[in-house]
Amino acid sequence: MNLLRLTAVEALALIGKKELTSSELTDACLAQIERHDKDVFAYLNVTGTSAREEAAAVDQLAEDRPELAGLPTAVKDVLCTRGVTTTCASRMLENYKPFYTATCVRQMQDAGIVMLGKTNMDEFAMGSSTENSAYGPTRNPWDLGRVPGGSSGGSAAAVAAGEAIWALGSDTGGSIRQPAAFCGVVGLKPTYGSVSRYGLVAFASSFDQVGPITRNVTDAALMLRFLVGKDPLDSTSIEHPEKITLPEDRDLSGVRLGVVKELVGEGIDPGVMKVFNETVQKMEAAGAIVGEASLPHSAYALPAYYILAPAEASANLARFDGVRFGLRAGGTNDVTEMYEETRSLGFGEEVKRRIMLGTYALSSGYYEAYYGQAQKVRTLIVRDFEKALGEFDLLVSPSAPTTAFRLDEKTGDPLTMYKSDICTIPVNLAGLPAISIPAGLSEGLPVGLQIIGRAFTEPAILQAAYSAEQLMDFKSVSPLIAGQD
Ligand code: GLN
């Protein structure tokens, strides 16, 4: 049996029946990492020794196994892990070992996961291709000449390559859903506030959310169950009002589905549109009531995001000054020079660009014109969603305007790169939950379907996504996994 094809739920069932051990599964993932991660570079740091020990410890517990009994899990390197280097793919944090673990990781560990390692990402989660990593890009398991998307590209690639059963990502403007779409896996961005941000290195605090990247929808529901909850260490977190259950076998009867007209037109690749349209037709045939929804201000989402997110980032990244964390540039006795040199050396180009954009937008005299205005746009977008989600139960769009692009194709042009998030960013501005699921292939590359819902309706989103998943006439398995059959 090719263990790398297993979903988390399938693996748990086998472990429960004693037909598989956590050690066997962990070893299978580590062997796949050994085989392919030189090329894929999904991991910045593989914690193989502790993973084997953790797996063996779970296997020792014959009875009373924790619920996620030893599932090998990849963790995006933006999440603090006690004693394990956490770099955010930045030179700034090259040797940073946190003394605490992010709440969401701890909750997963309490439930018994095995951490395989920390995954590559765009530096401080700024980017859409994982090419902004200070340590080199991750490559897409479907085509090593292409990007995996970003910023959680390492996590998505790890899952798609069979180098983990599932993974944690974070999504500020699309960083879970877009790489999930590019790598042919499932990615869920939960409602803002439902997952604690404690221990998630902050990019843009009013947007950031942690969520699952998995092989299928059921696994996403399972992981979400262990991520949600109010955390006294994050005052924006809140108890999820819905119980996160696993989806059931059901069709889409009566589900009012709104196709977002602004996200299916110009700027979306024809190959992506073809897969999207076919998927919506299948959902309609399965009982969904399909109509046209509108988010009239969505054209302003990208410009507003690229004011607000850098503004928040510029404030959040002020803490990296050579004094408190990570890197400190030597060779000077002057404190201001030390700050300047540390930040010049420690941050990459995109991070510096965001800090400059952000400080500019927040500077007195420009504050109202930029930040204030962008906040107003954010409110308009929130209202657009309220209206559309009053008329429909769920909204759908492609997850990204293209399939995975070639390495270096967009690195020279930040604006083109920013546009890879046009479908996902509006959702973050409104703090809503959304999922991306594999919907098909275009020229051999995965295409994602995005399903958006009202705040805290993850169970409904997951249910619809699951029903849609059953309608797909292909199974999204990358050549690197199929190669182990
Ligand atoms: N690509 C977007 C950006 O660069 C979103 C990143 C994210 O969600 N972390 O800001």
mmCIF file of C-alpha atoms in Angstrom, residues 22 110 125 143 156 190 223 273 290 304 333 346 405:
data_model
loop_
_atom_site.group_PDB
_atom_site.id
_atom_site.type_symbol
_atom_site.label_atom_id
_atom_site.label_comp_id
_atom_site.label_asym_id
_atom_site.label_seq_id
_atom_site.Cartn_x
_atom_site.Cartn_y
_atom_site.Cartn_z
ATOM 1 C CA SER A 22 2.380 6.160 13.691
ATOM 2 C CA ASP A 110 -2.035 17.930 22.916
ATOM 3 C CA ALA A 125 4.273 35.571 4.881
ATOM 4 C CA ASP A 143 5.796 20.539 -11.981
ATOM 5 C CA ALA A 156 0.930 23.051 0.510
ATOM 6 C CA PRO A 190 -11.264 30.129 9.159
ATOM 7 C CA MET A 223 -8.031 19.573 11.912
ATOM 8 C CA MET A 273 -12.736 29.405 -15.997
ATOM 9 C CA VAL A 290 -27.115 28.749 -8.629
ATOM 10 C CA ALA A 304 -7.094 48.657 0.093
ATOM 11 C CA ASN A 333 28.690 51.160 18.775
ATOM 12 C CA GLY A 346 17.916 40.972 8.054
ATOM 13 C CA PHE A 405 3.100 29.951 -12.789
#
